[in-house]
Amino acid sequence: MLKILIVVLMLAVLVSLFSGLFFLIKDGGKTNRVLNSLALRVALSVALLAVILLALWQGGLTLNPTP
């Protein structure tokens, strides 16, 4: 369940990234849509980091000790 949430959050970050690029090209940076997209991307990235740390702490994800 946590792995699915991590993938969904990663995809949401990518969608926010490309929507910000689209708004920047379309609006030329004259509206606040680029700023809103950046704020959403930062919030999603923080949430993604929190979910990964929570999953590591609970044991849902394990680190690979061998290269």
Coordinates of C-alpha atoms in Angstrom, one line a residue:
M1 CA 0.0 0.0 0.0
L2 CA 2.8 2.4 0.8
K3 CA 4.6 1.6 -2.4
I4 CA 1.5 2.5 -4.4
L5 CA 1.2 5.8 -2.5
I6 CA 4.9 6.6 -3.2
V7 CA 4.4 5.9 -6.9
V8 CA 1.2 8.1 -7.0
L9 CA 3.0 10.9 -5.3
M10 CA 5.9 10.7 -7.7
L11 CA 3.6 10.9 -10.6
A12 CA 1.8 13.8 -9.1
V13 CA 5.1 15.6 -8.7
L14 CA 5.9 15.0 -12.4
V15 CA 2.5 16.2 -13.5
S16 CA 2.9 19.3 -11.4
L17 CA 6.4 19.9 -12.9
F18 CA 5.1 19.7 -16.5
S19 CA 2.0 21.7 -15.8
G20 CA 4.3 24.5 -14.4
L21 CA 6.3 24.3 -17.6
F22 CA 3.2 24.5 -19.7
F23 CA 1.9 27.5 -17.7
L24 CA 5.3 29.2 -18.0
I25 CA 5.3 28.8 -21.8
K26 CA 1.6 29.7 -22.3
D27 CA 1.3 32.6 -19.9
G28 CA 4.9 33.9 -20.1
G29 CA 5.1 34.1 -16.3
K30 CA 2.5 36.8 -16.1
T31 CA 0.0 34.9 -13.9
N32 CA 0.3 33.2 -10.6
R33 CA -0.3 29.7 -12.1
V34 CA 3.4 29.0 -12.2
L35 CA 3.9 30.0 -8.6
N36 CA 0.9 27.8 -7.6
S37 CA 2.3 24.9 -9.5
L38 CA 5.7 25.3 -7.7
A39 CA 4.0 25.5 -4.3
L40 CA 2.1 22.3 -5.1
R41 CA 5.2 20.6 -6.3
V42 CA 7.1 21.5 -3.1
A43 CA 4.2 20.3 -0.9
L44 CA 3.9 17.0 -2.8
S45 CA 7.7 16.5 -2.5
V46 CA 7.6 17.1 1.2
A47 CA 4.7 14.6 1.5
L48 CA 6.6 12.1 -0.6
L49 CA 9.7 12.4 1.6
A50 CA 7.5 12.0 4.7
V51 CA 5.8 8.9 3.3
I52 CA 9.2 7.4 2.4
L53 CA 10.6 8.1 5.9
L54 CA 7.5 6.8 7.6
A55 CA 7.7 3.6 5.5
L56 CA 11.4 3.1 6.4
W57 CA 10.6 3.7 10.0
Q58 CA 7.7 1.2 10.1
G59 CA 9.6 -1.4 8.1
G60 CA 7.4 -1.2 5.0
L61 CA 10.5 -0.4 3.0
T62 CA 14.0 -1.8 3.6
L63 CA 17.3 -0.4 2.5
N64 CA 19.5 -2.6 0.3
P65 CA 22.7 -3.2 2.2
T66 CA 24.6 -4.8 -0.7
P67 CA 25.4 -2.8 -3.9

